PDB file of C-alpha atoms in Angstrom:
ATOM      1  CA  UNK A   1      49.905-142.642 -55.894  1.00 64.00           C
ATOM      2  CA  UNK A   2      53.466-143.344 -56.638  1.00 68.00           C
ATOM      3  CA  UNK A   3      55.680-140.541 -58.097  1.00 69.00           C
ATOM      4  CA  UNK A   4      55.860-141.704 -61.488  1.00 77.00           C
ATOM      5  CA  UNK A   5      52.129-141.981 -61.483  1.00 85.00           C
ATOM      6  CA  UNK A   6      51.726-138.464 -60.258  1.00 90.00           C
ATOM      7  CA  UNK A   7      54.194-136.844 -62.898  1.00 92.00           C
ATOM      8  CA  UNK A   8      51.845-136.555 -65.785  1.00 94.00           C
ATOM      9  CA  UNK A   9      49.578-134.314 -63.528  1.00 96.00           C
ATOM     10  CA  UNK A  10      52.127-131.981 -62.240  1.00 97.00           C
ATOM     11  CA  UNK A  11      53.026-128.676 -64.065  1.00 98.00           C
ATOM     12  CA  UNK A  12      54.855-125.318 -63.180  1.00 98.00           C
ATOM     13  CA  UNK A  13      53.303-122.038 -62.918  1.00 98.00           C
ATOM     14  CA  UNK A  14      55.552-120.549 -65.908  1.00 97.00           C
ATOM     15  CA  UNK A  15      54.533-123.592 -68.235  1.00 97.00           C
ATOM     16  CA  UNK A  16      52.416-122.413 -71.226  1.00 96.00           C
ATOM     17  CA  UNK A  17      48.660-122.787 -71.782  1.00 95.00           C
ATOM     18  CA  UNK A  18      49.525-124.994 -74.950  1.00 95.00           C
ATOM     19  CA  UNK A  19      52.040-127.018 -72.636  1.00 96.00           C
ATOM     20  CA  UNK A  20      49.116-127.452 -70.060  1.00 97.00           C
ATOM     21  CA  UNK A  21      46.887-128.625 -72.938  1.00 96.00           C
ATOM     22  CA  UNK A  22      49.417-131.216 -74.001  1.00 96.00           C
ATOM     23  CA  UNK A  23      49.667-132.710 -70.471  1.00 97.00           C
ATOM     24  CA  UNK A  24      45.971-132.812 -69.773  1.00 96.00           C
ATOM     25  CA  UNK A  25      45.458-134.564 -73.308  1.00 96.00           C
ATOM     26  CA  UNK A  26      48.085-137.136 -72.243  1.00 95.00           C
ATOM     27  CA  UNK A  27      46.832-137.805 -68.832  1.00 93.00           C
ATOM     28  CA  UNK A  28      43.147-137.910 -70.270  1.00 91.00           C
ATOM     29  CA  UNK A  29      41.803-136.926 -66.894  1.00 92.00           C
ATOM     30  CA  UNK A  30      41.238-133.140 -67.384  1.00 94.00           C
ATOM     31  CA  UNK A  31      43.292-131.703 -64.636  1.00 95.00           C
ATOM     32  CA  UNK A  32      46.765-130.592 -63.701  1.00 97.00           C
ATOM     33  CA  UNK A  33      48.297-129.890 -60.240  1.00 97.00           C
ATOM     34  CA  UNK A  34      50.494-126.538 -60.396  1.00 98.00           C
ATOM     35  CA  UNK A  35      53.541-127.106 -58.225  1.00 97.00           C
ATOM     36  CA  UNK A  36      56.853-125.343 -57.455  1.00 97.00           C
ATOM     37  CA  UNK A  37      60.142-127.183 -57.474  1.00 95.00           C
ATOM     38  CA  UNK A  38      59.593-128.769 -54.147  1.00 94.00           C
ATOM     39  CA  UNK A  39      56.119-130.132 -55.214  1.00 95.00           C
ATOM     40  CA  UNK A  40      54.448-127.666 -53.057  1.00 97.00           C
ATOM     41  CA  UNK A  41      50.788-127.230 -54.331  1.00 97.00           C
ATOM     42  CA  UNK A  42      50.289-123.775 -55.768  1.00 98.00           C
ATOM     43  CA  UNK A  43      47.044-124.279 -57.709  1.00 98.00           C
ATOM     44  CA  UNK A  44      45.056-126.575 -59.971  1.00 97.00           C
ATOM     45  CA  UNK A  45      44.282-126.217 -63.654  1.00 97.00           C
ATOM     46  CA  UNK A  46      41.483-127.986 -65.429  1.00 96.00           C
ATOM     47  CA  UNK A  47      40.484-128.168 -69.077  1.00 95.00           C
ATOM     48  CA  UNK A  48      37.397-125.928 -68.048  1.00 95.00           C
ATOM     49  CA  UNK A  49      39.756-123.406 -66.855  1.00 96.00           C
ATOM     50  CA  UNK A  50      41.708-123.543 -70.035  1.00 96.00           C
ATOM     51  CA  UNK A  51      38.446-123.428 -72.193  1.00 95.00           C
ATOM     52  CA  UNK A  52      37.104-120.420 -70.239  1.00 95.00           C
ATOM     53  CA  UNK A  53      40.446-118.703 -70.624  1.00 94.00           C
ATOM     54  CA  UNK A  54      40.636-119.076 -74.420  1.00 93.00           C
ATOM     55  CA  UNK A  55      37.015-118.005 -74.830  1.00 95.00           C
ATOM     56  CA  UNK A  56      37.645-114.743 -72.916  1.00 93.00           C
ATOM     57  CA  UNK A  57      41.035-113.965 -74.154  1.00 92.00           C
ATOM     58  CA  UNK A  58      41.893-116.160 -77.265  1.00 88.00           C
ATOM     59  CA  UNK A  59      45.562-116.155 -75.939  1.00 88.00           C
ATOM     60  CA  UNK A  60      47.521-119.505 -76.220  1.00 87.00           C
ATOM     61  CA  UNK A  61      50.841-117.889 -75.175  1.00 86.00           C
ATOM     62  CA  UNK A  62      49.750-117.090 -71.594  1.00 91.00           C
ATOM     63  CA  UNK A  63      51.210-119.000 -68.634  1.00 95.00           C
ATOM     64  CA  UNK A  64      49.594-121.442 -66.358  1.00 97.00           C
ATOM     65  CA  UNK A  65      49.700-118.919 -63.341  1.00 97.00           C
ATOM     66  CA  UNK A  66      47.461-116.718 -64.965  1.00 95.00           C
ATOM     67  CA  UNK A  67      44.796-119.197 -65.649  1.00 96.00           C
ATOM     68  CA  UNK A  68      45.058-121.506 -62.629  1.00 97.00           C
ATOM     69  CA  UNK A  69      42.750-121.738 -59.617  1.00 96.00           C
ATOM     70  CA  UNK A  70      44.893-120.296 -56.945  1.00 97.00           C
ATOM     71  CA  UNK A  71      42.776-121.577 -53.998  1.00 95.00           C
ATOM     72  CA  UNK A  72      42.043-124.999 -54.770  1.00 94.00           C
ATOM     73  CA  UNK A  73      40.239-127.561 -52.756  1.00 93.00           C
ATOM     74  CA  UNK A  74      42.698-129.961 -51.066  1.00 94.00           C
ATOM     75  CA  UNK A  75      42.784-132.800 -48.456  1.00 93.00           C
ATOM     76  CA  UNK A  76      45.737-133.657 -45.998  1.00 94.00           C
ATOM     77  CA  UNK A  77      47.097-137.052 -46.192  1.00 89.00           C
ATOM     78  CA  UNK A  78      45.937-137.886 -42.932  1.00 90.00           C
ATOM     79  CA  UNK A  79      42.098-137.188 -43.872  1.00 92.00           C
ATOM     80  CA  UNK A  80      42.149-139.825 -46.718  1.00 88.00           C
ATOM     81  CA  UNK A  81      39.426-141.687 -45.111  1.00 91.00           C
ATOM     82  CA  UNK A  82      36.901-138.675 -45.817  1.00 91.00           C
ATOM     83  CA  UNK A  83      38.090-137.940 -49.329  1.00 91.00           C
ATOM     84  CA  UNK A  84      35.253-139.594 -51.099  1.00 92.00           C
ATOM     85  CA  UNK A  85      32.581-137.964 -49.067  1.00 93.00           C
ATOM     86  CA  UNK A  86      34.412-134.708 -49.402  1.00 91.00           C
ATOM     87  CA  UNK A  87      34.532-135.131 -53.078  1.00 92.00           C
ATOM     88  CA  UNK A  88      30.874-135.943 -53.409  1.00 93.00           C
ATOM     89  CA  UNK A  89      29.583-133.082 -51.106  1.00 93.00           C
ATOM     90  CA  UNK A  90      31.728-130.706 -53.454  1.00 91.00           C
ATOM     91  CA  UNK A  91      30.784-132.475 -56.788  1.00 91.00           C
ATOM     92  CA  UNK A  92      34.428-132.493 -57.811  1.00 90.00           C
ATOM     93  CA  UNK A  93      36.144-135.459 -59.484  1.00 88.00           C
ATOM     94  CA  UNK A  94      39.844-134.889 -58.361  1.00 90.00           C
ATOM     95  CA  UNK A  95      40.990-133.881 -54.976  1.00 91.00           C
ATOM     96  CA  UNK A  96      44.908-133.124 -54.459  1.00 93.00           C
ATOM     97  CA  UNK A  97      46.404-134.762 -51.378  1.00 92.00           C
ATOM     98  CA  UNK A  98      48.892-132.630 -49.619  1.00 94.00           C
ATOM     99  CA  UNK A  99      51.169-132.962 -46.625  1.00 92.00           C
ATOM    100  CA  UNK A 100      51.498-130.709 -43.486  1.00 91.00           C
ATOM    101  CA  UNK A 101      53.853-128.549 -45.792  1.00 93.00           C
ATOM    102  CA  UNK A 102      51.358-128.109 -48.557  1.00 93.00           C
ATOM    103  CA  UNK A 103      53.399-130.587 -50.940  1.00 93.00           C
ATOM    104  CA  UNK A 104      51.484-132.996 -53.029  1.00 93.00           C
TER     105      UNK A 104
END
C-alpha cells in the first residue's frame, strides 16, 4: 500500500476518540493503526474497541491511547506470502505490515 493510501488508516495516540471515529467513518474499514511520528506501530484501534469503550465509560473526550489494543497482531513485510493464511487462522480482516523496526 502506498503512503497516500495508508494515511486514512493512521492516527496518533494523543488523538481523541471522536477524531478516531471520524477517521474510521472516512476510511470505511473499521480500523486504525496507531503510530508515532516515525510511523512505528504502537497499537490498533477498531470500531469495536470504541463501541466497547463507549458502553463502558460513555466518555468521548478520551484519547486513543487509552482505548487502543497495545499488543496487536502484525506481520513482517518479508512474510507477506503467509498473510492471508495467518489472517484466516486468527479470523481477522486487517493485519498491519511492519518492517524490522516496527514501522508500518
